[in-house]
mmCIF file of C-alpha atoms in Angstrom:
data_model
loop_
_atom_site.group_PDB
_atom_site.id
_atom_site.type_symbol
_atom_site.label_atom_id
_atom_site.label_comp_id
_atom_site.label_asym_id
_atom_site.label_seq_id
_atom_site.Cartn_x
_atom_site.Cartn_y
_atom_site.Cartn_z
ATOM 1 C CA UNK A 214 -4.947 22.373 16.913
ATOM 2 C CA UNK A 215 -5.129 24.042 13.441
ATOM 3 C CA UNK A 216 -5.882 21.546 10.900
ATOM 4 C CA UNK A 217 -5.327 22.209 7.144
ATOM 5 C CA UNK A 218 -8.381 23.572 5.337
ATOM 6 C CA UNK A 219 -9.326 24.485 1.486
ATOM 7 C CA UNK A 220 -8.063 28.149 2.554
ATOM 8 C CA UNK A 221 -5.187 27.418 3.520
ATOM 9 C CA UNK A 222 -4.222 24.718 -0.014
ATOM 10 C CA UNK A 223 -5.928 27.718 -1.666
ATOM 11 C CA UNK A 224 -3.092 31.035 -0.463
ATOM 12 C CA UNK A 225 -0.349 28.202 -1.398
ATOM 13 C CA UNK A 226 -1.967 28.199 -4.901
ATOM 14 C CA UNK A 227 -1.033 31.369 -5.040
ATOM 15 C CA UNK A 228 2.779 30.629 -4.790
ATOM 16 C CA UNK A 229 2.915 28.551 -7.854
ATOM 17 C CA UNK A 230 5.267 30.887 -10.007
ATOM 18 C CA UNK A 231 7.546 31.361 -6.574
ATOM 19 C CA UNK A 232 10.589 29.238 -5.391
ATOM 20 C CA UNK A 233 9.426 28.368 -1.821
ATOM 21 C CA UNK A 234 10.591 26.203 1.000
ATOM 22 C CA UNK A 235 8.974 24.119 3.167
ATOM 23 C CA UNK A 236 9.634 22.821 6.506
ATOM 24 C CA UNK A 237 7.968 19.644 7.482
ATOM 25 C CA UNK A 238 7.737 18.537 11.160
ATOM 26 C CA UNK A 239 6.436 15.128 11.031
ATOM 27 C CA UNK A 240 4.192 14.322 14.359
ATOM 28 C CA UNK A 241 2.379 10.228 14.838
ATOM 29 C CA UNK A 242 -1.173 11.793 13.863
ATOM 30 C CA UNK A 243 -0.551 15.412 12.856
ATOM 31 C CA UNK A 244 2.247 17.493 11.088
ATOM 32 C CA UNK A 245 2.846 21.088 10.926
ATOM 33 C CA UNK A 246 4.654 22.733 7.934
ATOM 34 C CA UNK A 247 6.371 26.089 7.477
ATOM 35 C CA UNK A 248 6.373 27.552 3.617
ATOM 36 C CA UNK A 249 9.178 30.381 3.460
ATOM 37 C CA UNK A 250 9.362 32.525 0.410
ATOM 38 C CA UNK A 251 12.707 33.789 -2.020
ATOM 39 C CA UNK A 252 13.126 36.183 0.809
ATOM 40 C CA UNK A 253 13.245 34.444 3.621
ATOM 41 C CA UNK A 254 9.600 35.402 5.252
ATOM 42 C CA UNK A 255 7.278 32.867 6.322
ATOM 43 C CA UNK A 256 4.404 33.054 3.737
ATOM 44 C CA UNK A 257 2.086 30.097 5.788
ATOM 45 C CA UNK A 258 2.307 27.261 8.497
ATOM 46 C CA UNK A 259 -0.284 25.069 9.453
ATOM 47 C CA UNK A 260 -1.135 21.426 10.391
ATOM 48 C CA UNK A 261 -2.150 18.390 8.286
ATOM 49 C CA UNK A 262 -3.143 14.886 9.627
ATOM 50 C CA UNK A 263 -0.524 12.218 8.868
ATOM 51 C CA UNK A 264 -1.678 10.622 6.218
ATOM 52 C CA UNK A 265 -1.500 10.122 2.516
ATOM 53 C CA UNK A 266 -4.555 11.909 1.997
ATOM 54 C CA UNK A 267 -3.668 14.551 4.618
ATOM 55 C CA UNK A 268 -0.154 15.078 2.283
ATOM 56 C CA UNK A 269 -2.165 15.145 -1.086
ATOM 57 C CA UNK A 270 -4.514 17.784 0.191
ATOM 58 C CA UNK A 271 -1.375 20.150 0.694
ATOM 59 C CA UNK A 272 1.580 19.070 -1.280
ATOM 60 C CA UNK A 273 -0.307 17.694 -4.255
ATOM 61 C CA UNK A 274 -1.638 21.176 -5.660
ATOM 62 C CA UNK A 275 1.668 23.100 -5.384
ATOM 63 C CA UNK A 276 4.422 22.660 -8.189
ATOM 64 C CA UNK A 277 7.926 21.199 -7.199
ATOM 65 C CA UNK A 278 9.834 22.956 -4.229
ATOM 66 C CA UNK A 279 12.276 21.926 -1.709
ATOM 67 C CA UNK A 280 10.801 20.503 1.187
ATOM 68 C CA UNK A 281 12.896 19.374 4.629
ATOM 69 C CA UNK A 282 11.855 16.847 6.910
ATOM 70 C CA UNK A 283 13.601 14.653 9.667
ATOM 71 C CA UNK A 284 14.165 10.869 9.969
ATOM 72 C CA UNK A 285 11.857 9.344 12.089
ATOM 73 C CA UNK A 286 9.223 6.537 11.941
ATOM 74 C CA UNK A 287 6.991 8.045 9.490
ATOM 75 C CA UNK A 288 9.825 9.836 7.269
ATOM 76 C CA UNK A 289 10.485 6.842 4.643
ATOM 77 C CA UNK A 290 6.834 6.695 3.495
ATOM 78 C CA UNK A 291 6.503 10.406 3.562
ATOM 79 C CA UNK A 292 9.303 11.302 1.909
ATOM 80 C CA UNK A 293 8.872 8.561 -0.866
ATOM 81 C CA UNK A 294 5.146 9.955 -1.327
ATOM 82 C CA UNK A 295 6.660 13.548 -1.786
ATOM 83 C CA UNK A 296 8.686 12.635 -4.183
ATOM 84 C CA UNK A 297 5.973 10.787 -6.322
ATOM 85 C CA UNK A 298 4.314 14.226 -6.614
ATOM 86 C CA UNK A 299 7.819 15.967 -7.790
ATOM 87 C CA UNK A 300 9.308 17.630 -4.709
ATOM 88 C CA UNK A 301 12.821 18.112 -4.217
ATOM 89 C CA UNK A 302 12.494 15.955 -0.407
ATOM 90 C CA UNK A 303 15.335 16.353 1.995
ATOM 91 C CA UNK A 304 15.373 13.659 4.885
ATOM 92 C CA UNK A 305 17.347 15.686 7.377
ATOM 93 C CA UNK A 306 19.428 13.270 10.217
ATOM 94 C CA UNK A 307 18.100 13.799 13.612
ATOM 95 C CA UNK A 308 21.064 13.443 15.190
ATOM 96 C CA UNK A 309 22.409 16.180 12.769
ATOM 97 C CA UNK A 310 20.095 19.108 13.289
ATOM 98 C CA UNK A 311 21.525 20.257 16.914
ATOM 99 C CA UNK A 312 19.263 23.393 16.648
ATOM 100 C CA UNK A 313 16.483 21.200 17.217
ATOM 101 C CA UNK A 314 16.915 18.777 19.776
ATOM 102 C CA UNK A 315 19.226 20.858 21.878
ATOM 103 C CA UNK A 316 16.921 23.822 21.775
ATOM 104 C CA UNK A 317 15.233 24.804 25.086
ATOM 105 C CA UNK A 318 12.090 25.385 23.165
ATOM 106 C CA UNK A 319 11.710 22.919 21.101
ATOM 107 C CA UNK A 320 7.221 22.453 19.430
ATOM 108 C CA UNK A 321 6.169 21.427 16.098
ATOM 109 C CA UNK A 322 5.772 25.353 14.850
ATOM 110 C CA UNK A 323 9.575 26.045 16.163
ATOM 111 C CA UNK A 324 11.155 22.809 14.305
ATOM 112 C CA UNK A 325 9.299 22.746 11.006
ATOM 113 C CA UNK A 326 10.594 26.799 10.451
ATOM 114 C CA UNK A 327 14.067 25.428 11.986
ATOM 115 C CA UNK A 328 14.038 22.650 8.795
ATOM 116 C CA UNK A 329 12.776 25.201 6.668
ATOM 117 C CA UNK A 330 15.599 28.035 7.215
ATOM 118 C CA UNK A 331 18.233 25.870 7.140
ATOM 119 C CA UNK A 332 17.204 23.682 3.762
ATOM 120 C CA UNK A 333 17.032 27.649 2.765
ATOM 121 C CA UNK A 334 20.595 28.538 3.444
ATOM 122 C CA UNK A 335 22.138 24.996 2.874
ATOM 123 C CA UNK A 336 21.255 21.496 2.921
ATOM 124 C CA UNK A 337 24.339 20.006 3.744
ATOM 125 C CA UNK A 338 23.581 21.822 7.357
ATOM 126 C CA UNK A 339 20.847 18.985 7.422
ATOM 127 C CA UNK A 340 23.453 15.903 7.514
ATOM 128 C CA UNK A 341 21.051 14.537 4.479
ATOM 129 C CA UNK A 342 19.978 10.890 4.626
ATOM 130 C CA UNK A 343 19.094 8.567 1.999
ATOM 131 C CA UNK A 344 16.350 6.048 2.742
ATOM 132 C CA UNK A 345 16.123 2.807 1.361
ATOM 133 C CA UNK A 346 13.427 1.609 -1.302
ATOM 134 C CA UNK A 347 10.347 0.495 -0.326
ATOM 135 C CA UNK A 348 11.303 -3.230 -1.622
ATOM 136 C CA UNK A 349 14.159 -3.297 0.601
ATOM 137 C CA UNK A 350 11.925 -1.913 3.400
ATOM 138 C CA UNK A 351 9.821 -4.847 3.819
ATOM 139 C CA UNK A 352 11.995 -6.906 3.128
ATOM 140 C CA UNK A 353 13.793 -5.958 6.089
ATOM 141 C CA UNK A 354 10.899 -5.354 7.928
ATOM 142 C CA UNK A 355 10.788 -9.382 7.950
ATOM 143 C CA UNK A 356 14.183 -9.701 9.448
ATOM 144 C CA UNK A 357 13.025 -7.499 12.069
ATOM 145 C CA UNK A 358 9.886 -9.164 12.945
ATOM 146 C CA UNK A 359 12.513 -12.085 13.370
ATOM 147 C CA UNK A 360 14.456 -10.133 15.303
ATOM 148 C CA UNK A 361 11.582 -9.236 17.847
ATOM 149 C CA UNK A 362 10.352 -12.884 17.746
ATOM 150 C CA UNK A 363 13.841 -14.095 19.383
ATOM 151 C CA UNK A 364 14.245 -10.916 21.528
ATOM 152 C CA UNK A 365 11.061 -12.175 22.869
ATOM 153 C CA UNK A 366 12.114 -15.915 23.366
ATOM 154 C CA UNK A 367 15.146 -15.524 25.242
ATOM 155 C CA UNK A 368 13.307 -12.854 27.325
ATOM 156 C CA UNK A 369 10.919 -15.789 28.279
ATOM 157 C CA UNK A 370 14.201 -18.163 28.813
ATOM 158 C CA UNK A 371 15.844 -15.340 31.080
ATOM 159 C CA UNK A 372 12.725 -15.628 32.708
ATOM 160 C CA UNK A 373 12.130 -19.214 33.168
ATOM 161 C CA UNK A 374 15.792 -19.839 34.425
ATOM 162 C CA UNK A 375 15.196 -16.793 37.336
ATOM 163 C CA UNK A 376 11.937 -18.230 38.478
ATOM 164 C CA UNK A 377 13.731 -22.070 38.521
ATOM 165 C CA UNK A 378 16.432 -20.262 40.903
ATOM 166 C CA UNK A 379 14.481 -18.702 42.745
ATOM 167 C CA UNK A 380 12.882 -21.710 43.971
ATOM 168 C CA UNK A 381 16.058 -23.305 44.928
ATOM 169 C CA UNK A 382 16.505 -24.896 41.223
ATOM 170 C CA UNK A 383 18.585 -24.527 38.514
ATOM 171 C CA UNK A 384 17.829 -25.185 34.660
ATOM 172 C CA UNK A 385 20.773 -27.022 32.832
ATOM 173 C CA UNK A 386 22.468 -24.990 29.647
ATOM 174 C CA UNK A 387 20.779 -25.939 26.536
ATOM 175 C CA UNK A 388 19.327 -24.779 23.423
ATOM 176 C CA UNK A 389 15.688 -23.357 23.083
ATOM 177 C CA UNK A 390 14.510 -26.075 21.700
ATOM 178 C CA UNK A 391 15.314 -28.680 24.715
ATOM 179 C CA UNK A 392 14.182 -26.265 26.962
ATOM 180 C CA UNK A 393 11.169 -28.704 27.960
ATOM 181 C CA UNK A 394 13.019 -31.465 28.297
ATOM 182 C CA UNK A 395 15.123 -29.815 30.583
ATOM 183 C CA UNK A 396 12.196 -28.560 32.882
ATOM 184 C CA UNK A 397 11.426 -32.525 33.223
ATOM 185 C CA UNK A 398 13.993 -32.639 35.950
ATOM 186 C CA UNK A 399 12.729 -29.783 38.332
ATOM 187 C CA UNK A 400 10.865 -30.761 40.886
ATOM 188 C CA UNK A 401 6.746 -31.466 40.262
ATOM 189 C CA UNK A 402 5.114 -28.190 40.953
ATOM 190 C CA UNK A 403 7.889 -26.305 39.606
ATOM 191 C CA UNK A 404 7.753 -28.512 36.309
ATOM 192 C CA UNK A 405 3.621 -27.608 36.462
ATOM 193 C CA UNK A 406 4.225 -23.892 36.839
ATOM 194 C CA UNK A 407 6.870 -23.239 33.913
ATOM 195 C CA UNK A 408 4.659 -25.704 31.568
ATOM 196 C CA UNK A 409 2.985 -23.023 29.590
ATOM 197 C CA UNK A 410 5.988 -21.176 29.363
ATOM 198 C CA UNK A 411 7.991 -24.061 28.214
ATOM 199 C CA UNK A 412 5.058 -23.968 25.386
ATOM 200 C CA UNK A 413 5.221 -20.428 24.494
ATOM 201 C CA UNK A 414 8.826 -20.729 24.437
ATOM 202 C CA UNK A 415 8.653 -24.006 21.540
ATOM 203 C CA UNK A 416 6.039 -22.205 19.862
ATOM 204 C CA UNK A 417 7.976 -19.048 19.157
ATOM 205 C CA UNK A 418 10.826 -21.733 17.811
ATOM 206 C CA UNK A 419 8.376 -22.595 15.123
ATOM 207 C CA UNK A 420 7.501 -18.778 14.120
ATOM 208 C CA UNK A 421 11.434 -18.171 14.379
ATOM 209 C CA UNK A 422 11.768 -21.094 11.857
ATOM 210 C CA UNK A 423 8.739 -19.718 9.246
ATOM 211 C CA UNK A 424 10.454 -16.583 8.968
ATOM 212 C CA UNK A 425 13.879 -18.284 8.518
ATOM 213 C CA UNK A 426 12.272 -20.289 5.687
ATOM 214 C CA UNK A 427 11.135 -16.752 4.231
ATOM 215 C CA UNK A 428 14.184 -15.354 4.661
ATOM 216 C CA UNK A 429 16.132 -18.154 2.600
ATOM 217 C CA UNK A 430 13.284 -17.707 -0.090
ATOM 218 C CA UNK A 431 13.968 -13.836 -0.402
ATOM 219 C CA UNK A 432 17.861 -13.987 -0.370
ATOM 220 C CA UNK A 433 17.294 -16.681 -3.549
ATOM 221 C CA UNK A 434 14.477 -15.164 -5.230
ATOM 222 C CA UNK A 435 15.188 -11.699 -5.424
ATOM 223 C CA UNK A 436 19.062 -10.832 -4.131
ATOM 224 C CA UNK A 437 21.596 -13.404 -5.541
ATOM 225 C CA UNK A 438 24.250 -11.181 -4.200
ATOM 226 C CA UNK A 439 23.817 -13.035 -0.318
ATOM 227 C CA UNK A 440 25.368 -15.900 -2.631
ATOM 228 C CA UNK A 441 28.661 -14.243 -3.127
ATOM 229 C CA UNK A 442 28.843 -12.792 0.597
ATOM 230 C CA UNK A 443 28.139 -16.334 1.836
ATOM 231 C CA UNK A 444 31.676 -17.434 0.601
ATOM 232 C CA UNK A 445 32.892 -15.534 3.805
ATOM 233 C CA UNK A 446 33.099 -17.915 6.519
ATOM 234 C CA UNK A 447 30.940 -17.081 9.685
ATOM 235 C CA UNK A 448 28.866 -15.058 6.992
ATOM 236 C CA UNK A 449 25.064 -16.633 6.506
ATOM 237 C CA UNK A 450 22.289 -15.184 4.919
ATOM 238 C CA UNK A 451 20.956 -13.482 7.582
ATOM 239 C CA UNK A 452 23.814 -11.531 7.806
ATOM 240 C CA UNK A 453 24.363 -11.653 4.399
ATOM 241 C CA UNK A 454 20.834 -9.948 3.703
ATOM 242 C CA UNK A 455 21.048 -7.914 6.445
ATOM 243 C CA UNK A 456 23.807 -6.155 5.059
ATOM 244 C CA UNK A 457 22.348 -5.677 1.651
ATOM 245 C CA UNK A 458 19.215 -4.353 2.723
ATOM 246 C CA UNK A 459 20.725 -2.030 5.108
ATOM 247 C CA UNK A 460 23.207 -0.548 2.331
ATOM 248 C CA UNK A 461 20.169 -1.298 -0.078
ATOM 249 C CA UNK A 462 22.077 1.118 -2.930
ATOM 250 C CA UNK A 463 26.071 0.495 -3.226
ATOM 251 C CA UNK A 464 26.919 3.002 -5.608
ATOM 252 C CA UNK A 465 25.973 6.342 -3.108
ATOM 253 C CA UNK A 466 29.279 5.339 -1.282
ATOM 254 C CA UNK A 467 32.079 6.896 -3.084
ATOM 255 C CA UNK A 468 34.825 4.420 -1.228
ATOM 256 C CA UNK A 469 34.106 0.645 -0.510
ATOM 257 C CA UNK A 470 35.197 1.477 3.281
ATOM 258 C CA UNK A 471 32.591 4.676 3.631
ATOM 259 C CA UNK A 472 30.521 1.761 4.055
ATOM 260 C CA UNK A 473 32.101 0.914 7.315
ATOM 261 C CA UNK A 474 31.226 4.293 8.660
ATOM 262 C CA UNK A 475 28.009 3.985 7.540
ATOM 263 C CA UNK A 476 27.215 1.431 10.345
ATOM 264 C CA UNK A 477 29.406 3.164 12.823
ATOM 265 C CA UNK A 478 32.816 1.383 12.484
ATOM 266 C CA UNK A 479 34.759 4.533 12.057
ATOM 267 C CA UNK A 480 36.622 5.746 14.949
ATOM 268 C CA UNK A 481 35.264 8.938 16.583
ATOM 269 C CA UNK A 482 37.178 11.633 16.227
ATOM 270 C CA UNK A 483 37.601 15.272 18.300
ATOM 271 C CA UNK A 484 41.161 16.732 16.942
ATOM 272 C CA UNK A 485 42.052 20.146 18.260
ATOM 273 C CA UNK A 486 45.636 21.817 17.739
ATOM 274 C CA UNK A 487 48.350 19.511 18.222
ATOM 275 C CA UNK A 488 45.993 17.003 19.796
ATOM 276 C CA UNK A 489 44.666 13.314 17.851
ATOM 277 C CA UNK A 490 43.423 11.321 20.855
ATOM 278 C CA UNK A 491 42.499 7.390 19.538
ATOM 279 C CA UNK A 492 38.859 7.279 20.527
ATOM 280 C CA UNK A 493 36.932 4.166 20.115
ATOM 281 C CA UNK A 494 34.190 3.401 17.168
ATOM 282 C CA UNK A 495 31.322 6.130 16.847
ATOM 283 C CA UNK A 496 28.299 3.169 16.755
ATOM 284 C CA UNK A 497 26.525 5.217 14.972
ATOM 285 C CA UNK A 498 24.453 4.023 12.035
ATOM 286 C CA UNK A 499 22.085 0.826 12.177
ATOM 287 C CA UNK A 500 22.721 -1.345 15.397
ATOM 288 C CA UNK A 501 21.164 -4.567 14.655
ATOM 289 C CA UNK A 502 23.553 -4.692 11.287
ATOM 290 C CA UNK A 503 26.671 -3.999 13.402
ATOM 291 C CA UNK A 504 24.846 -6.900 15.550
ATOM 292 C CA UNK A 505 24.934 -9.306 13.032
ATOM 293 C CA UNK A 506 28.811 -8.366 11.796
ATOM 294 C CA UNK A 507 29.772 -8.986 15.449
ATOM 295 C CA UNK A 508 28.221 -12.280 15.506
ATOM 296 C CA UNK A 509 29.936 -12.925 12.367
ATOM 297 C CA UNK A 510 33.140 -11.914 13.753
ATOM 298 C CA UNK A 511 32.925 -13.990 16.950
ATOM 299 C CA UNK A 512 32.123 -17.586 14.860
ATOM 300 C CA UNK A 513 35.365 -15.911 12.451
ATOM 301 C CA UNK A 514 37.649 -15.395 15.907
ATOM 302 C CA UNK A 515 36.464 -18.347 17.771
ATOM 303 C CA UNK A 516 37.016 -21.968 18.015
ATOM 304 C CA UNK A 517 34.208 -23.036 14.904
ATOM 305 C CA UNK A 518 36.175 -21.566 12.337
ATOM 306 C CA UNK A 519 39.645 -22.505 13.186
ATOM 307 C CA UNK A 520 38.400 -26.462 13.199
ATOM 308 C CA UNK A 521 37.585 -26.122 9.689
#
């Protein structure tokens, strides 16, 4: 694998005074670039480790261009970095650049050109996304944590209630946090063998409740709009902060309902002549948002609300 070398930073030096436009296939470790030229030609490609160093060492010596990279895990750092040292950073949607992941031969070298030629022709061929500030990233990077922390709790229920039928046994409905005192009426050894599950089970209760705690102090401290969204019945600060985070910056919607299709609530839509078939929403967007406005909807629709 071709890493990047002083070379290689020193022939894009000697682009400076031209318009280029650079492709930028983002790998876990390393990334390869493609730098196209006014014309069209490709004027360099190479790889450079992952890293903020490994960006510095190429992007930090060349003046501001256009460069093109896709969402993915590393993509909000990277592009935020890029854009600290003056590029013109295009976050291309995955799901939007066909002639990538449909292509039959699909490597690094291939996809960064592929970003590169069409950020040349157009960038609205990339589907461009916007990501959210790094405040608002870990930020929600604690709801998430939360989010894997009761993923992994009812995982361990689901598996506690299987084992109890397996054995003949059944554990009665309750909440996670009688789940012990339920296991007190299973038989002895059965009782003995879920024990330490039982434990692991309260335990995650209490990490579930820390991060609620933090989650209360960030919606008060630093986003007094959960506040007004809380006036909605079913609506909590979870999914109150949830949504803001998500959305993070209001005013790139042009309509209050693009917001909706943002998170997927749009129905899909494949017109052709005289035909408009009613297809169902696209779920596209973020899916633990739409999550939490489902949940909100089912306490709206269901039997909690209407007694109040």
């Amino acid at each position: 694998m071709r890493k990047i070398s002083t070379a290689a930073t020193g022939r894009i030096e000697n682009f400076k005074d031209h318009q280029l436009t650079i492709g930028l296939d983002l790998g876990d470790r390393f990334s390869h670039y493609c730098i196209l030229n006014e014309a069209g030609d490709v004027i360099g490609e190479r790889n450079l480790p992952t890293t903020p160093k490994g960006i510095d060492e190429v992007f930090s010596r060349i003046p501001r261009n256009r460069i093109a990279l896709e969402t993915g895990t590393h993509s909000p750092w990277v592009s935020r970095h890029l854009a600290r040292l003056g590029h013109e950073v295009i976050v291309a949607h995955a799901r939007n650049v066909r002639l990538i992941g449909d292509s039959s031969r699909k490597d690094d070298r291939f996809d960064a050109q592929t970003l590169a030629r069409l950020a040349r022709i157009d960038p609205g061929l990339l589907g461009p996304a916007q990501h959210r500030s790094a405040q608002a990233q870990i930020h929600l990077t604690v709801i998430r944590a939360r989010a894997g922390l009761v993923s992994a709790r009812t995982a361990l229920v689901n598996s506690a209630r299987g084992l109890t039928k397996s054995y003949g046994e059944r554990l009665r409905k309750c909440s996670t946090q009688k789940i012990r005192e339920m296991a007190q009426g299973l038989s002895p050894e059965l009782k003995d063998a879920l024990d330490p599950l039982c434990g692991e089970i309260e335990s995650l209760n209490e990490r579930v409740a820390e991060y609620d705690r933090r989650i209360e102090q960030i919606a008060k401290e630093v986003y007094p709009q959960v506040a007004l969204l809380k006036q909605v019945k079913g609506v909590g600060t979870l999914i109150a902060l949830t949504y803001i985070l998500t959305l993070d910056d209001p005013h790139r919607f042009r309509r209050s309902r693009d917001a909706g299709c943002f998170v997927g609530l749009r129905p899909g839509r494949r017109n052709s002549g005289m035909s408009q078939p009613q297809l169902r929403i696209s779920k596209e967007g973020d899916v633990y948002l739409r999550t939490m406005l489902v949940q909100g909807a089912h306490y709206i629709l269901g039997p909690f609300w209407r007694g109040q």
